[in-house]
Structures are given as structure tokens and as C-alpha cells.
Amino acid sequence: MALADSARGLPNGGGVSRSPSGGPLLTPSQSLDGAGGRRSGYITIGYRGSYTIGREAQADAKFRRVARITVCGKTALAKEVFGETLNESRDPDRPPERYTARYYLKFNFLEQAFDRLSEAGFRMAACSSTGTCAFAPEQGGPADDKIWTSYTEYVFCRD
């Protein structure tokens, strides 16, 4: 005779895991039934940047505009959030439930991307940035300047 799940020390009687609100825990790839058909999931926004720092350091930093904002995530989520502003030319026939890291946006303003994600119910979950000195005077660069490059990613999620 099998022991009851609670007697074996299994949480929630060994059944479906529950969130603090009492609802079932969903993985990011599962759909939410009660949220107007909106899927939960993750979208990552990334961009490369560069800037020049002269002798005066940060007081003299010259930043260049963002050239391209990349979008990583499930195709259906990316299309839902960004619609016609999503450039799919690098991965045109991607099925809706498949993941891609080859899309980018047709605009170059991070704030616009963040606004669209917020309006779609996403929240920022994490961010990461890295920077390296790409060109310095000892490598034949400008006498007083150092050119730095950076890559930044923002991870957004919708529960």
C-alpha cells in the first residue's frame, strides 16, 4: 500500500507545483490561460556600442548612437511585442514556437523597445554589459583617445 504523498514529505501532496498565490507554476514556454491568451516567456534585447574617452576621461566621453538593436526569443512573442517594427529578414520562415537570435528592430531607440515591452506586460529581469578597449594610441589610434566597445543585453520576462 502506497503512503499518502503528504506523508512521504512531498510538497503540495505530490501534485502540481503551486505559486504563492495558489496557481500552478508555469515554465516560460507555457501559455497563460487567464491573461487574455498572452504567453509567458522571455525576450532579450541586445546592442553593441562604442565610445571614445580622451584625457579628460568621462568629462570628454563621446558616445555613438546605437546602430542595431537585436531581439532574441520565441518568434511568436517577438512578433506580438514588436509587430511590423521587427526585421525578420535574417530568419524569415521561423515557426512561431521556435527560438531565434537573428531578429533586429527597425528603429534604434532603446527607450522605444523598452516601452513596447512594458506595454506588452514584460518586466526587466536582468541586464549585463561588457566593455573592452578596442583601439588605443600604442596601436596607431588617435594620440590622446581610447576607443572602447561595449555589448549590453537586457532580459525581459512576462509571467
Short mmCIF file of C-alpha atoms in Angstrom, two decimals:
data_model
loop_
_atom_site.label_atom_id
_atom_site.label_comp_id
_atom_site.label_asym_id
_atom_site.label_seq_id
_atom_site.Cartn_x
_atom_site.Cartn_y
_atom_site.Cartn_z
CA MET A 1 0.00 0.00 0.00
CA ALA A 2 1.38 3.37 -1.03
CA LEU A 3 1.79 6.07 1.55
CA ALA A 4 -0.05 9.34 1.05
CA ASP A 5 2.07 11.95 -0.74
CA SER A 6 1.95 14.29 2.23
CA ALA A 7 3.18 11.52 4.50
CA ARG A 8 6.18 11.00 2.20
CA GLY A 9 7.12 14.66 2.62
CA LEU A 10 6.28 15.71 -0.95
CA PRO A 11 5.21 19.37 -1.28
CA ASN A 12 1.60 20.12 -2.16
CA GLY A 13 0.65 16.50 -1.80
CA GLY A 14 2.98 15.48 -4.66
CA GLY A 15 0.71 17.08 -7.24
CA VAL A 16 1.25 20.12 -9.40
CA SER A 17 3.65 22.73 -8.01
CA ARG A 18 1.86 25.87 -6.87
CA SER A 19 2.86 29.52 -6.84
CA PRO A 20 2.49 31.60 -3.65
CA SER A 21 -0.89 32.79 -4.96
CA GLY A 22 -2.06 29.19 -5.23
CA GLY A 23 -1.98 28.91 -9.03
CA PRO A 24 0.14 26.34 -10.86
CA LEU A 25 3.74 27.24 -11.61
CA LEU A 26 4.31 27.57 -15.34
CA THR A 27 7.52 27.38 -17.30
CA PRO A 28 8.19 30.39 -19.53
CA SER A 29 7.23 28.42 -22.65
CA GLN A 30 3.74 27.57 -21.40
CA SER A 31 0.71 29.69 -22.20
CA LEU A 32 -1.24 31.53 -19.56
CA ASP A 33 -4.93 30.71 -19.81
CA GLY A 34 -6.31 33.65 -17.85
CA ALA A 35 -4.22 36.50 -19.25
CA GLY A 36 -6.15 37.15 -22.44
CA GLY A 37 -4.25 34.44 -24.29
CA ARG A 38 -0.87 36.13 -23.73
CA ARG A 39 2.06 33.75 -23.48
CA SER A 40 4.62 33.94 -20.76
CA GLY A 41 8.24 33.96 -21.81
CA TYR A 42 11.50 35.83 -22.18
CA ILE A 43 12.78 38.35 -24.71
CA THR A 44 16.37 39.57 -24.72
CA ILE A 45 17.30 42.93 -26.23
CA GLY A 46 20.96 43.49 -27.11
CA TYR A 47 23.10 46.16 -28.71
CA ARG A 48 26.71 46.98 -29.44
CA GLY A 49 28.05 50.41 -28.74
CA SER A 50 31.29 52.32 -28.88
CA TYR A 51 32.64 55.43 -27.25
CA THR A 52 35.84 57.43 -27.18
CA ILE A 53 37.42 58.64 -23.97
CA GLY A 54 40.08 61.35 -24.15
CA ARG A 55 42.48 62.58 -21.49
CA GLU A 56 39.70 64.22 -19.51
CA ALA A 57 38.16 60.77 -19.07
CA GLN A 58 34.39 60.79 -18.55
CA ALA A 59 34.01 64.54 -18.89
CA ASP A 60 35.07 64.19 -22.53
CA ALA A 61 33.41 60.89 -23.47
CA LYS A 62 31.90 60.80 -26.96
CA PHE A 63 29.16 58.21 -27.39
CA ARG A 64 27.98 56.94 -30.75
CA ARG A 65 24.37 56.10 -31.48
CA VAL A 66 23.11 52.52 -31.25
CA ALA A 67 23.46 51.00 -34.73
CA ARG A 68 21.17 47.98 -34.32
CA ILE A 69 19.03 46.51 -31.55
CA THR A 70 18.90 42.71 -31.66
CA VAL A 71 15.98 40.62 -30.41
CA CYS A 72 16.27 37.09 -29.06
CA GLY A 73 13.33 34.95 -28.03
CA LYS A 74 10.44 32.95 -29.37
CA THR A 75 9.22 34.16 -32.73
CA ALA A 76 5.57 34.47 -31.64
CA LEU A 77 6.48 36.61 -28.61
CA ALA A 78 8.78 38.88 -30.60
CA LYS A 79 6.10 39.41 -33.28
CA GLU A 80 3.45 40.08 -30.63
CA VAL A 81 5.54 42.77 -28.94
CA PHE A 82 7.26 44.45 -31.87
CA GLY A 83 4.88 43.78 -34.78
CA GLU A 84 5.89 45.47 -38.02
CA THR A 85 8.97 47.07 -36.42
CA LEU A 86 10.61 43.62 -36.16
CA ASN A 87 13.02 42.94 -39.02
CA GLU A 88 12.80 39.23 -39.80
CA SER A 89 14.98 39.27 -42.92
CA ARG A 90 17.76 37.21 -41.31
CA ASP A 91 15.35 34.40 -40.29
CA PRO A 92 12.17 34.87 -42.38
CA ASP A 93 10.45 31.48 -42.13
CA ARG A 94 10.92 30.76 -38.44
CA PRO A 95 7.98 28.81 -36.90
CA PRO A 96 6.12 30.74 -34.12
CA GLU A 97 7.13 28.46 -31.25
CA ARG A 98 10.79 28.29 -32.19
CA TYR A 99 13.52 30.40 -30.63
CA THR A 100 15.62 32.82 -32.69
CA ALA A 101 18.51 35.17 -32.02
CA ARG A 102 18.56 36.59 -35.56
CA TYR A 103 15.89 39.32 -35.45
CA TYR A 104 16.54 43.00 -35.02
CA LEU A 105 14.42 46.12 -34.75
CA LYS A 106 13.78 48.67 -37.49
CA PHE A 107 14.35 51.53 -35.02
CA ASN A 108 17.42 52.41 -32.96
CA PHE A 109 15.98 53.79 -29.71
CA LEU A 110 16.26 51.56 -26.64
CA GLU A 111 13.54 53.54 -24.87
CA GLN A 112 11.09 52.70 -27.64
CA ALA A 113 11.88 48.98 -27.30
CA PHE A 114 11.52 49.17 -23.51
CA ASP A 115 8.16 50.96 -23.85
CA ARG A 116 6.81 48.27 -26.18
CA LEU A 117 7.93 45.52 -23.83
CA SER A 118 6.35 47.27 -20.84
CA GLU A 119 3.07 47.82 -22.70
CA ALA A 120 3.01 44.09 -23.51
CA GLY A 121 3.35 43.20 -19.81
CA PHE A 122 7.07 42.39 -19.71
CA ARG A 123 9.37 43.43 -16.88
CA MET A 124 13.15 43.62 -16.82
CA ALA A 125 14.60 40.56 -15.12
CA ALA A 126 18.33 41.06 -15.71
CA CYS A 127 20.92 43.04 -17.61
CA SER A 128 24.56 42.62 -18.43
CA SER A 129 27.20 44.76 -20.11
CA THR A 130 30.81 44.35 -21.08
CA GLY A 131 33.36 46.79 -22.45
CA THR A 132 36.81 46.46 -23.97
CA CYS A 133 39.40 48.90 -25.25
CA ALA A 134 39.38 48.31 -28.99
CA PHE A 135 41.90 50.87 -30.20
CA ALA A 136 44.50 52.86 -28.28
CA PRO A 137 47.40 55.21 -29.20
CA GLU A 138 50.00 52.46 -28.91
CA GLN A 139 48.07 50.57 -31.62
CA GLY A 140 48.16 53.53 -34.03
CA GLY A 141 44.99 55.21 -32.78
CA PRO A 142 44.42 58.91 -32.05
CA ALA A 143 47.14 60.35 -29.81
CA ASP A 144 45.04 61.12 -26.73
CA ASP A 145 41.97 58.96 -27.23
CA LYS A 146 40.99 55.39 -26.42
CA ILE A 147 38.14 53.81 -28.32
CA TRP A 148 36.03 51.41 -26.30
CA THR A 149 33.41 48.96 -27.49
CA SER A 150 30.62 47.51 -25.41
CA TYR A 151 27.88 44.92 -25.68
CA THR A 152 24.78 45.20 -23.49
CA GLU A 153 21.84 42.83 -23.05
CA TYR A 154 18.55 43.32 -21.23
CA VAL A 155 16.43 40.28 -20.36
CA PHE A 156 12.68 40.83 -20.05
CA CYS A 157 10.13 38.31 -18.83
CA ARG A 158 6.36 38.03 -18.68
CA ASP A 159 4.84 35.61 -16.19
#
